[in-house]
CSV table of C-alpha atoms in Angstrom, one decimal:
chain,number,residue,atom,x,y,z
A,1,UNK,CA,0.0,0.0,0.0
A,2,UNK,CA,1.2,3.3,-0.8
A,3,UNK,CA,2.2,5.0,2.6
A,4,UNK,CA,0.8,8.9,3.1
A,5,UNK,CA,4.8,10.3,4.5
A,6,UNK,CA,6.1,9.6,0.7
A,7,UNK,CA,3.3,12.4,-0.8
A,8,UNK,CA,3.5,15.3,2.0
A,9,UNK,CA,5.4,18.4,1.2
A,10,UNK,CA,6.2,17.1,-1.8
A,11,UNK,CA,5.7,18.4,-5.3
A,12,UNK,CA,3.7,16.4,-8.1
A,13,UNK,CA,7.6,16.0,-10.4
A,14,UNK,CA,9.1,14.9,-7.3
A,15,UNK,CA,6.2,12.1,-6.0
A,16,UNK,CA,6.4,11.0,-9.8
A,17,UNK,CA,10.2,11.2,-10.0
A,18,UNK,CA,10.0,9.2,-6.9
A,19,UNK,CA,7.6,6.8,-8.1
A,20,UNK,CA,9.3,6.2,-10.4
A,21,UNK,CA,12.8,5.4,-9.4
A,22,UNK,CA,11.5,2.5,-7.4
A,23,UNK,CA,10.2,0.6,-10.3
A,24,UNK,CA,13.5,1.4,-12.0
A,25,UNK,CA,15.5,0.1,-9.3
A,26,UNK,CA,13.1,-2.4,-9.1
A,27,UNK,CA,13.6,-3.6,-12.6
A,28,UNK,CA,17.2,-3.2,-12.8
A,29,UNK,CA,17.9,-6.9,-11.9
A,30,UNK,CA,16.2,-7.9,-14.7
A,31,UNK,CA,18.3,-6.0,-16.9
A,32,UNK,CA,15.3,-4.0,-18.1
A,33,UNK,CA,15.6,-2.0,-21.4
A,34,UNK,CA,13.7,0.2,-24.2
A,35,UNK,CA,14.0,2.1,-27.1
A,36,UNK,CA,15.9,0.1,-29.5
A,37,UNK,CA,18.0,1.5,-32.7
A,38,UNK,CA,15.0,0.2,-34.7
A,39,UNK,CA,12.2,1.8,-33.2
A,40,UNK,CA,13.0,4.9,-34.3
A,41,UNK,CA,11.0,3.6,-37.8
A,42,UNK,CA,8.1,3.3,-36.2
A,43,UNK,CA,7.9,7.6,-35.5
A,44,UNK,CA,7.7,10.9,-37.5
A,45,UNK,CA,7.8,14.5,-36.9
A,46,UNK,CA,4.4,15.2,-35.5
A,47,UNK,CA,4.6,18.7,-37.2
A,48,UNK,CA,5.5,17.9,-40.3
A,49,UNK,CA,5.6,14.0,-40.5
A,50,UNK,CA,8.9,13.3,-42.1
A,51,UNK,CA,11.4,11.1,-40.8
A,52,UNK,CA,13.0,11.5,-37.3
A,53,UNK,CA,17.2,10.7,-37.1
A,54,UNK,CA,18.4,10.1,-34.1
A,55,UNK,CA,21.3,11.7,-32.6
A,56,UNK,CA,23.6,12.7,-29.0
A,57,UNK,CA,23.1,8.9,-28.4
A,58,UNK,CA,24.0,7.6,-25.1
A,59,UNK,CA,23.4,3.5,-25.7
A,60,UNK,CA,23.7,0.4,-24.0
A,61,UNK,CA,25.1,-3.1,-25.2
A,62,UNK,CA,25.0,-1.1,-28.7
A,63,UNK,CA,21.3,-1.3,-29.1
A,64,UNK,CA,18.9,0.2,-26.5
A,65,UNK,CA,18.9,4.3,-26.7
A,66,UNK,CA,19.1,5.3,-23.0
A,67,UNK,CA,19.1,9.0,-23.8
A,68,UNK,CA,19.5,11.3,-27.1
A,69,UNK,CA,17.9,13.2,-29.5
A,70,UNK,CA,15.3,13.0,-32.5
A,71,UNK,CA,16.1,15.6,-35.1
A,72,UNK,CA,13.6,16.3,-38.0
A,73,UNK,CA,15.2,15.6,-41.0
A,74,UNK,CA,12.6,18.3,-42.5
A,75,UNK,CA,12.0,21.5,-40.1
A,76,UNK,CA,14.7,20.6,-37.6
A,77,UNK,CA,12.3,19.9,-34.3
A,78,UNK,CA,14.2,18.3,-31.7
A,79,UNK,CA,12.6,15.9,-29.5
A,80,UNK,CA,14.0,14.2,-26.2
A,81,UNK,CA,14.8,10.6,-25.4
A,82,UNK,CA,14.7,10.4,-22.0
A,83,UNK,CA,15.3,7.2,-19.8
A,84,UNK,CA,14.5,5.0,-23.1
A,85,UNK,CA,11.2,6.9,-23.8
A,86,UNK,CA,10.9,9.7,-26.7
A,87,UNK,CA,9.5,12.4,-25.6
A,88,UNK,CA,6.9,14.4,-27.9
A,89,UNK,CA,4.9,16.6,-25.1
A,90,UNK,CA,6.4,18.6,-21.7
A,91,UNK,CA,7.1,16.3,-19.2
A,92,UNK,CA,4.3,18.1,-17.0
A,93,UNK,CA,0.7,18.9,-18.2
A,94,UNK,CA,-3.1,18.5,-18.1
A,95,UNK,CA,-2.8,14.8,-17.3
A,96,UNK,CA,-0.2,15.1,-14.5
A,97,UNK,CA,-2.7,13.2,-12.2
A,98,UNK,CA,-2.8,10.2,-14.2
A,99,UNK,CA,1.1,10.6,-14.3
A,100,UNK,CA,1.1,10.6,-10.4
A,101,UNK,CA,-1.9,8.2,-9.8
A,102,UNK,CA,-0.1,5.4,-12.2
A,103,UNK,CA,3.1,6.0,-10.9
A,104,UNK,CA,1.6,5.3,-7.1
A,105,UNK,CA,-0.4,2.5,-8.7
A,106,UNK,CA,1.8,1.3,-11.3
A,107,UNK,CA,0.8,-2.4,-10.7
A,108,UNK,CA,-2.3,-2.3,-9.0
A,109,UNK,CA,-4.5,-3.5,-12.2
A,110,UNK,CA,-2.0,-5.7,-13.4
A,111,UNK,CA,-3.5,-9.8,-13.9
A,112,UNK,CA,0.1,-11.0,-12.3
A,113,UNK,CA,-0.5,-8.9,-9.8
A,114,UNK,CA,-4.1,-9.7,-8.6
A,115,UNK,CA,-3.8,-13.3,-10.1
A,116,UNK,CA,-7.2,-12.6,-11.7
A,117,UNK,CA,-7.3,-12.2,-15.5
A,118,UNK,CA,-9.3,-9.1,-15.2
A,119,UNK,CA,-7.0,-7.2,-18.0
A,120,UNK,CA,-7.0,-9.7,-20.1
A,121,UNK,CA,-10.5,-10.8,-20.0
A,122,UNK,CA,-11.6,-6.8,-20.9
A,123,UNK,CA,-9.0,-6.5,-23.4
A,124,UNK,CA,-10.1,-9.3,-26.0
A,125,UNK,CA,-14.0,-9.4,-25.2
A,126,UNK,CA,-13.5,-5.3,-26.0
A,127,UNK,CA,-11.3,-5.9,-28.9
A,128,UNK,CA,-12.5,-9.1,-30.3
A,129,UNK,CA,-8.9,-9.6,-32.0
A,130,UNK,CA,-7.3,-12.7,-32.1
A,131,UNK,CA,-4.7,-14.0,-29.3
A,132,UNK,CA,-2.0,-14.4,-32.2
A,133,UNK,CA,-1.1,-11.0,-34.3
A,134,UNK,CA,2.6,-12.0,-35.0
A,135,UNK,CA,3.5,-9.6,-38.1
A,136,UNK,CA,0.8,-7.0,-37.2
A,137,UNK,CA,1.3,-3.5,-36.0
A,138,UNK,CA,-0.5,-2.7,-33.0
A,139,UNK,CA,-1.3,1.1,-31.8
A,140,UNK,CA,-2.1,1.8,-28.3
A,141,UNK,CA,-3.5,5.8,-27.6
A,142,UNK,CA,-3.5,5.8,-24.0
A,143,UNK,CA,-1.6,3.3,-22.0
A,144,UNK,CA,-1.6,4.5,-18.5
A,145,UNK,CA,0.4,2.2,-15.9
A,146,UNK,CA,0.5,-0.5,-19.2
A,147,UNK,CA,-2.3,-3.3,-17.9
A,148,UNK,CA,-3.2,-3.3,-21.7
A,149,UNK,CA,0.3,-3.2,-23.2
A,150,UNK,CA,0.9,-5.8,-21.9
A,151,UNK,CA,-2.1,-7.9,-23.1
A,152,UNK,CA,-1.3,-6.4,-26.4
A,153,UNK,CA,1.9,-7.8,-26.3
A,154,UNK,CA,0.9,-11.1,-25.7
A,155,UNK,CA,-0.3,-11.4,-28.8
A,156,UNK,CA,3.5,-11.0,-30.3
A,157,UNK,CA,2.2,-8.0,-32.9
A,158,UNK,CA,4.4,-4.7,-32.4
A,159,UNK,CA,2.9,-2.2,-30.1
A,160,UNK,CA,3.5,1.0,-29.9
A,161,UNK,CA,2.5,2.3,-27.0
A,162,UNK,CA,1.3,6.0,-26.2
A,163,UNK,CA,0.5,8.4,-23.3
A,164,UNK,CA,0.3,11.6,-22.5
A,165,UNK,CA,1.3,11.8,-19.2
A,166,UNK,CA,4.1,10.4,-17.0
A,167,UNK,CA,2.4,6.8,-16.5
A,168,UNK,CA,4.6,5.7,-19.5
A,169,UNK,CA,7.2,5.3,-16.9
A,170,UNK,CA,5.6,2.7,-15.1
A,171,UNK,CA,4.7,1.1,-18.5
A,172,UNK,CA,8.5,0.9,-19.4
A,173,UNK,CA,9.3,-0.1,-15.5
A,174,UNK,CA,6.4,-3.3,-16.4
A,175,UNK,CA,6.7,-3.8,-20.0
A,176,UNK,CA,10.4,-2.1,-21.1
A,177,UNK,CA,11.9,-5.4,-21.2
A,178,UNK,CA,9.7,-6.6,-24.4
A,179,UNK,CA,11.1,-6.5,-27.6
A,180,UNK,CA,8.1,-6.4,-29.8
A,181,UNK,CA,7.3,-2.8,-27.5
A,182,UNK,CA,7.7,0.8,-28.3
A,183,UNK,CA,6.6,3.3,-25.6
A,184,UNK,CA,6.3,7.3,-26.5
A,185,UNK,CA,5.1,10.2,-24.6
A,186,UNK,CA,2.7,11.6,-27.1
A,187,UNK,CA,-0.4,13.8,-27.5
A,188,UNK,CA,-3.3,12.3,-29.6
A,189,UNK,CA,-3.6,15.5,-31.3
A,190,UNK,CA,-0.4,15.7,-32.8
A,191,UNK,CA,0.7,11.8,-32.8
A,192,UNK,CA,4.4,11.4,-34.0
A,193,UNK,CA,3.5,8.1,-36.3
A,194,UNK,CA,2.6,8.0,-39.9
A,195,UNK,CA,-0.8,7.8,-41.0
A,196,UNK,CA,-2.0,4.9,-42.8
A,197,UNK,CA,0.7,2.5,-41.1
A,198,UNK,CA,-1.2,0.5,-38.3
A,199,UNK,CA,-3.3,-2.8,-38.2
A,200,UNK,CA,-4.8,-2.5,-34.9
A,201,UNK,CA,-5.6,0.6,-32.7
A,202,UNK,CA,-7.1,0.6,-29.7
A,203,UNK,CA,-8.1,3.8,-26.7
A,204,UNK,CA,-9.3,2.5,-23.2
A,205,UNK,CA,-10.3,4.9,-20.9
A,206,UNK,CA,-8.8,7.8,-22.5
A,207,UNK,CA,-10.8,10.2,-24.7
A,208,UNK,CA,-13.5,11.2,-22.1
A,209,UNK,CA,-10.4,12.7,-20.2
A,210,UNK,CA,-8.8,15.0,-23.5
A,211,UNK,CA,-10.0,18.7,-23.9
A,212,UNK,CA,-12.1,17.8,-26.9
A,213,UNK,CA,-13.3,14.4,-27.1
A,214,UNK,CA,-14.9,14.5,-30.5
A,215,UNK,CA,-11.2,16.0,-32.1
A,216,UNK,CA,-9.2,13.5,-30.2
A,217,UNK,CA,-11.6,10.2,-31.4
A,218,UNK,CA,-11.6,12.2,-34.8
A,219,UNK,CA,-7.6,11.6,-34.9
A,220,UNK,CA,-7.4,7.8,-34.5
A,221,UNK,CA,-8.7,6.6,-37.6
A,222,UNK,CA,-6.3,7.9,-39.9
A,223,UNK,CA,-3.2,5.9,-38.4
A,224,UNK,CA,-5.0,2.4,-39.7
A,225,UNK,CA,-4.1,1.1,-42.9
A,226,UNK,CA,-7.0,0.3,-45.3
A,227,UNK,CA,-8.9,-2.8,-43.7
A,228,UNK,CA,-6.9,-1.8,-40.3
A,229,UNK,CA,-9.4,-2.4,-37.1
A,230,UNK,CA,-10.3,0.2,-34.1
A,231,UNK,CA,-11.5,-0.3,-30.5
A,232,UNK,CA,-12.7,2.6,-28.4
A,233,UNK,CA,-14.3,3.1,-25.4
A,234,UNK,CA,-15.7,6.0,-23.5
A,235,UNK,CA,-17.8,7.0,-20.4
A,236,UNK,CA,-21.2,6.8,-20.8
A,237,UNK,CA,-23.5,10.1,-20.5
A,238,UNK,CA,-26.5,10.3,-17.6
A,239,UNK,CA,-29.1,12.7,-18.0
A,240,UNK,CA,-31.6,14.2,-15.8
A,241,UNK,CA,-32.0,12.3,-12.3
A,242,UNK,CA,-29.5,9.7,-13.3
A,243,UNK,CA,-26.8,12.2,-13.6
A,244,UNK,CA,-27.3,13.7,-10.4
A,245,UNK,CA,-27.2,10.5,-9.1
A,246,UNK,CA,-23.4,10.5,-9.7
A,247,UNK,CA,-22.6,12.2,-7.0
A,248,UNK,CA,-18.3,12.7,-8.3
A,249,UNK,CA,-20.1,15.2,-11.3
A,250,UNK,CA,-21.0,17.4,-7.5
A,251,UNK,CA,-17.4,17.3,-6.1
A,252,UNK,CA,-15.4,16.9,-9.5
A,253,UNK,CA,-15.8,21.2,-9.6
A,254,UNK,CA,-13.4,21.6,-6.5
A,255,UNK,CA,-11.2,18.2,-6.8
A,256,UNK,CA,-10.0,18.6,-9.7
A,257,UNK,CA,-8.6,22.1,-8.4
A,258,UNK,CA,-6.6,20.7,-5.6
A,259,UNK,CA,-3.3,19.8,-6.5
A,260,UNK,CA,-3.2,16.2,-7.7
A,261,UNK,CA,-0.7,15.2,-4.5
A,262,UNK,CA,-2.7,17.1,-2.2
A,263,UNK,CA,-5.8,15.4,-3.6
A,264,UNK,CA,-4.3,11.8,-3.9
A,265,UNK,CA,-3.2,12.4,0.4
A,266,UNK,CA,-7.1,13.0,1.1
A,267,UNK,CA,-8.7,10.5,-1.0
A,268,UNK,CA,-6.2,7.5,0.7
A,269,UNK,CA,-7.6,8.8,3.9
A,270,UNK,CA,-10.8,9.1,3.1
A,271,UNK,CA,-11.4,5.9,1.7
A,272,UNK,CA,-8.8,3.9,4.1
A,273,UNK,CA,-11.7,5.5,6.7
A,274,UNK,CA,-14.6,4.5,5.2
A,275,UNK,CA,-13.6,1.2,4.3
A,276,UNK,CA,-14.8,-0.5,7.1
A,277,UNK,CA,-17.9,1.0,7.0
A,278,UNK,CA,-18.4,0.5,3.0
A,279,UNK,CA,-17.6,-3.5,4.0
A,280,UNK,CA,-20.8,-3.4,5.7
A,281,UNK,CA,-22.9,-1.0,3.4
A,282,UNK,CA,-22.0,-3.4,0.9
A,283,UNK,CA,-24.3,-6.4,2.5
A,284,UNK,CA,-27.2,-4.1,2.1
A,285,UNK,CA,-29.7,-4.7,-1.2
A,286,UNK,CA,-27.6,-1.8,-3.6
A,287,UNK,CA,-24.8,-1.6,-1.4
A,288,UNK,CA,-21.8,-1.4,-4.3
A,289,UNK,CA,-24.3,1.7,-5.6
A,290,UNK,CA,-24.5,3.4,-2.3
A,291,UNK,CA,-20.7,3.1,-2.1
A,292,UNK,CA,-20.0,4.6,-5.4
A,293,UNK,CA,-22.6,7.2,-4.1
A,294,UNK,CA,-20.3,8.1,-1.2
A,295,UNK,CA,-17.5,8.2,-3.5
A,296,UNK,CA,-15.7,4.7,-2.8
A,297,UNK,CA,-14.7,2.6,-5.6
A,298,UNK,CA,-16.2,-0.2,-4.0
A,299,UNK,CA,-15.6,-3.1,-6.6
A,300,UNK,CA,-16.8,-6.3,-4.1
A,301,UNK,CA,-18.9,-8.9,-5.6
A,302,UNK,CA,-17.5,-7.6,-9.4
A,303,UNK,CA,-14.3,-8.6,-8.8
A,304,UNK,CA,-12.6,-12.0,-7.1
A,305,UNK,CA,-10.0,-9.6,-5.5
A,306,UNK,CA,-8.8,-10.3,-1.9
A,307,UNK,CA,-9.3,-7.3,0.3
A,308,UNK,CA,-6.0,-5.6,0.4
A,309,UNK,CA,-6.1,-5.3,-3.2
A,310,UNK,CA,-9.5,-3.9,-3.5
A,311,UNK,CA,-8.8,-1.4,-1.2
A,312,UNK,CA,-6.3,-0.2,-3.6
A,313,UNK,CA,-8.6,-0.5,-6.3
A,314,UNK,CA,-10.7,1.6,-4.6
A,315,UNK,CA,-7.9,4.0,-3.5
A,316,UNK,CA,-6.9,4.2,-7.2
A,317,UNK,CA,-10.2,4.7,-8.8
A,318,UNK,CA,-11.8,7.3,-6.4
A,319,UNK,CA,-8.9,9.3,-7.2
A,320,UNK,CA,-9.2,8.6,-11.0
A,321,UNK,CA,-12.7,9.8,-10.2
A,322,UNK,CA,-11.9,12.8,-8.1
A,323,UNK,CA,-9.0,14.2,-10.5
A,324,UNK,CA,-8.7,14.6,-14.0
A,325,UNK,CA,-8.6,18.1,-15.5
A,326,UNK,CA,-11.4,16.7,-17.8
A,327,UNK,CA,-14.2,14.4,-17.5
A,328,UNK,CA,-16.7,14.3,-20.6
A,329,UNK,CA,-19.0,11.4,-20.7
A,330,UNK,CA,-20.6,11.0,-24.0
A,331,UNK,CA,-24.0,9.4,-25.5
A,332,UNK,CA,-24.6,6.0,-27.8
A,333,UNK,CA,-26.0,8.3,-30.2
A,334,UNK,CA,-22.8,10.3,-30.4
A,335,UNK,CA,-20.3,8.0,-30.6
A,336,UNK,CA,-22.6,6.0,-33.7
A,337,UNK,CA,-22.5,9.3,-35.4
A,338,UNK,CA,-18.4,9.7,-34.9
A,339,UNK,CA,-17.9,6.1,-36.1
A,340,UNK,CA,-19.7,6.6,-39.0
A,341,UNK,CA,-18.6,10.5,-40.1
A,342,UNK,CA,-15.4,8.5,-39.9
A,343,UNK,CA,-16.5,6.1,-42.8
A,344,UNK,CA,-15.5,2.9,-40.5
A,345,UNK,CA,-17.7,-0.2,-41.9
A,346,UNK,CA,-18.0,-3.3,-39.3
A,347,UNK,CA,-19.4,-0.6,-37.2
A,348,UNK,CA,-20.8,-1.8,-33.3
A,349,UNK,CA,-21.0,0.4,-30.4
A,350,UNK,CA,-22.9,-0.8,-27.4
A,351,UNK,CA,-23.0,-0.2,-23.6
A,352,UNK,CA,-20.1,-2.6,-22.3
A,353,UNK,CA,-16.9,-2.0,-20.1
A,354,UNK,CA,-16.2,1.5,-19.3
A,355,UNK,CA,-19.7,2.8,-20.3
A,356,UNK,CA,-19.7,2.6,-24.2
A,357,UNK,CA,-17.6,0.5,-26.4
A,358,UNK,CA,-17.2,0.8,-30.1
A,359,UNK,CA,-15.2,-1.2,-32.9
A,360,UNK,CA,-14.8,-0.5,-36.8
A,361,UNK,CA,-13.1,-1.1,-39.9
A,362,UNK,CA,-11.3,1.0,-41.9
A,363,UNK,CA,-12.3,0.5,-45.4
C-alpha cells in the first residue's frame, strides 16, 4: 500500500520522479531496457511528418537508446529521449494526475498482480482480436500504468505504445523489457507516427479525459491502414435524475482544483476511513451503488480480488474519479454518429466495459 509520508510536502515531479525510481530500481535486476535502434522507424515529426534521425546517443550493449535526441530531418524539431522513452509533449501537463496516480499505482490493475485475469478478460472481449497478431502493427492511444500493453503484447504483434502523461514510466518499468514494445510520450492531437501504417488501434479509458473528445476520437482513424481495425471506449452520459445521481459530477468542480498530490493524500484517507464501513454497506440490497454514491470505488462482488487489493482498487479509482482536468462522458448516439462520419464499416458500439464500447473497420 502506498504509505501517506512519501506524498507530503512534496511536489507532483518529485512524487512522480520518486515513483518512479522504485520501479527502476526495481527492474534493474532484470536488466530491463527500451527504445531500440530500430524503433526509431516506427515515428515521425508530429509537425510535419517526415522522418526522425536520431542523434547525441547515449546506448547500452550497442542497441537500447538510453538517452538522445530526435532531429527532423525536414523543419529541424528536436525531440527528447529520456530514460529509453521519446518524448513528444512537456514532461508536465493537463494529465499530471494520471502521471502521479499510475506512478503510485503502477501495478495495481495488473492480472500478475491480482492473479485474476481481469486485464485480459476486458481486453479481448473489447477488442474481439485474435490471441495471435505475430507480423501486425499494433497502436495503443493511451496506456496508462500498461495493464493493456501488456495484453497487447501477448499477442506477439508490435505495439507502440502512447500516453500523454508520465504513466509511460511505469509502462516501461512493467513492459520495457519486451522487444516487440515501443513506448512514447505523445499527445493524440499531434501523434508522431505516420498515417495509414497500423493494423490495430485501440483507446481504453482515455478520450472522455482529452480537452475535446470528438477532435481526439476524430484523430485515431487515420493511423490504420486500409482494412486496419479500431476499438474505443468512453464513459457513458447520464441525463436528468441519473446524472445527479453520480454524485463525483457534484465534487469533480473543487477536486480537480486541488493539486493532484494534495488530492491523492485525502482520498487514501478518506477511503482507508470509510472502508470498514463501505464492508458493511455493501451487504445491504444496492450496497456497491450506495458506495459509489459516497465516493468509494467499491468493486466487491464484481471482482474476485482479496481485500488488500480492493482497497487499492478503490484508493486508485476514487482518485481517478476525483481528478482529472477533464471528464466528458458522451451518448450511444454520439459515438454511432463519430464512427460513422469517420466512414468505419464493421461498425458496433454498445454499452459494455467502461460505459460505451465501439469497434470499426477501416475500409
Amino acid at each position: 500500500m502506498v504509505a501517506d509520508n512519501r506524498l507530503k510536502g512534496c511536489r507532483l515531479s518529485h512524487v512522480v520522479e520518486e515513483a518512479t525510481s522504485l520501479f527502476y530500481s526495481k527492474s534493474r535486476g532484470n536488466e530491463t531496457k527500451f527504445m531500440r535502434k530500430d524503433h526509431v522507424r516506427f515515428l515521425v515529426c508530429p509537425g510535419c511528418k517526415s522522418d526522425l534521425r536520431l542523434t547525441e546517443i547515449a546506448v547500452t550493449e550497442d542497441t537500447y537508446v538510453e538517452t538522445g535526441q530526435l532531429i527532423c530531418e525536414k523543419c529541424k524539431s528536436e525531440y527528447p529521449i529520456i530514460r529509453h522513452i521519446p518524448r513528444f509533449v512537456p514532461l508536465e501537463n493537463y494529465a499530471s494526475s494520471f502521471g502521479l496516480e499510475w506512478g503510485l499505482h503502477a501495478k495495481t490493475q495488473y492480472d500478475s498482480y491480482s492473479g485474476v485475469k481481469i486485464s485480459e478478460k476486458r481486453f479481448f472481449e473489447e477488442t474481439r482480436w485474435p490471441r495471435n497478431l505475430a507480423g501486425q502493427l499494433i497502436l495503443e492511444v493511451g496506456s496508462g500504468s500498461g495493464r493493456f500493453t501488456e495484453q497487447a503484447a501477448s499477442t506477439n504483434g508490435m505495439v507502440v505504445s502512447m500516453d500523454y502523461s508520465s504513466a509511460v514510466e511505469a509502462n516501461y518499468a512493467s513492459n520495457g523489457k519486451r522487444e516487440n514494445v515501443l513506448i512514447v510520450q505523445g499527445d493524440v492531437y499531434r501523434m508522431p507516427f505516420r498515417e495509414e501504417y497500423f493494423d490495430k488501434l485501440f483507446c481504453f479509458g482515455v478520450i472522455q479525459h482529452t480537452p475535446d473528445v470528438h477532435k481526439a476520437f476524430q484523430a485515431l482513424p487515420h493511423f490504420l491502414k486500409r482494412g486496419g481495425e479500431l476499438a474505443v471506449d468512453v464513459y457513458r452520459k447520464l441525463t436528468g435524475i441519473w446524472r445527479l445521481s453520480v454524485t463525483k459530477y457534484w465534487i469533480r468542480p473543487i477536486t480537480r482544483r486541488i493539486s493532484p498530490s494534495l488530492l491523492y493524500r485525502i482520498t487514501n484517507k478518506y477511503v482507508k476511513f470509510m472502508w470498514p464501513i463501505s464492508k458493511l454497506i455493501s451487504r445491504l440490497p444496492y450496497g456497491g451503488t450506495i458506495n459509489w454514491a459516497l465516493l468509494v470505488a467499491d468493486y466487491r462482488g464484481l471482482y474476485d480480488l482479496n481485500e488488500d487489493i480492493l482497497l487499492e482498487w478503490a484508493i486508485l479509482d476514487t482518485f481517478d474519479m476525483l481528478s482529472p482536468a477533464y471528464d466528458s462522458p458522451q451518448s450511444l448516439e454520439t459515438v454511432k454518429r463519430w464512427f460513422e462520419e469517420a466512414e468505419l464499416t464493421n461498425i458496433d458500439v454498445h454499452y459494455g466495459y467502461n460505459g460505451i464500447e465501439g469497434r470499426g473497420k477501416k475500409r
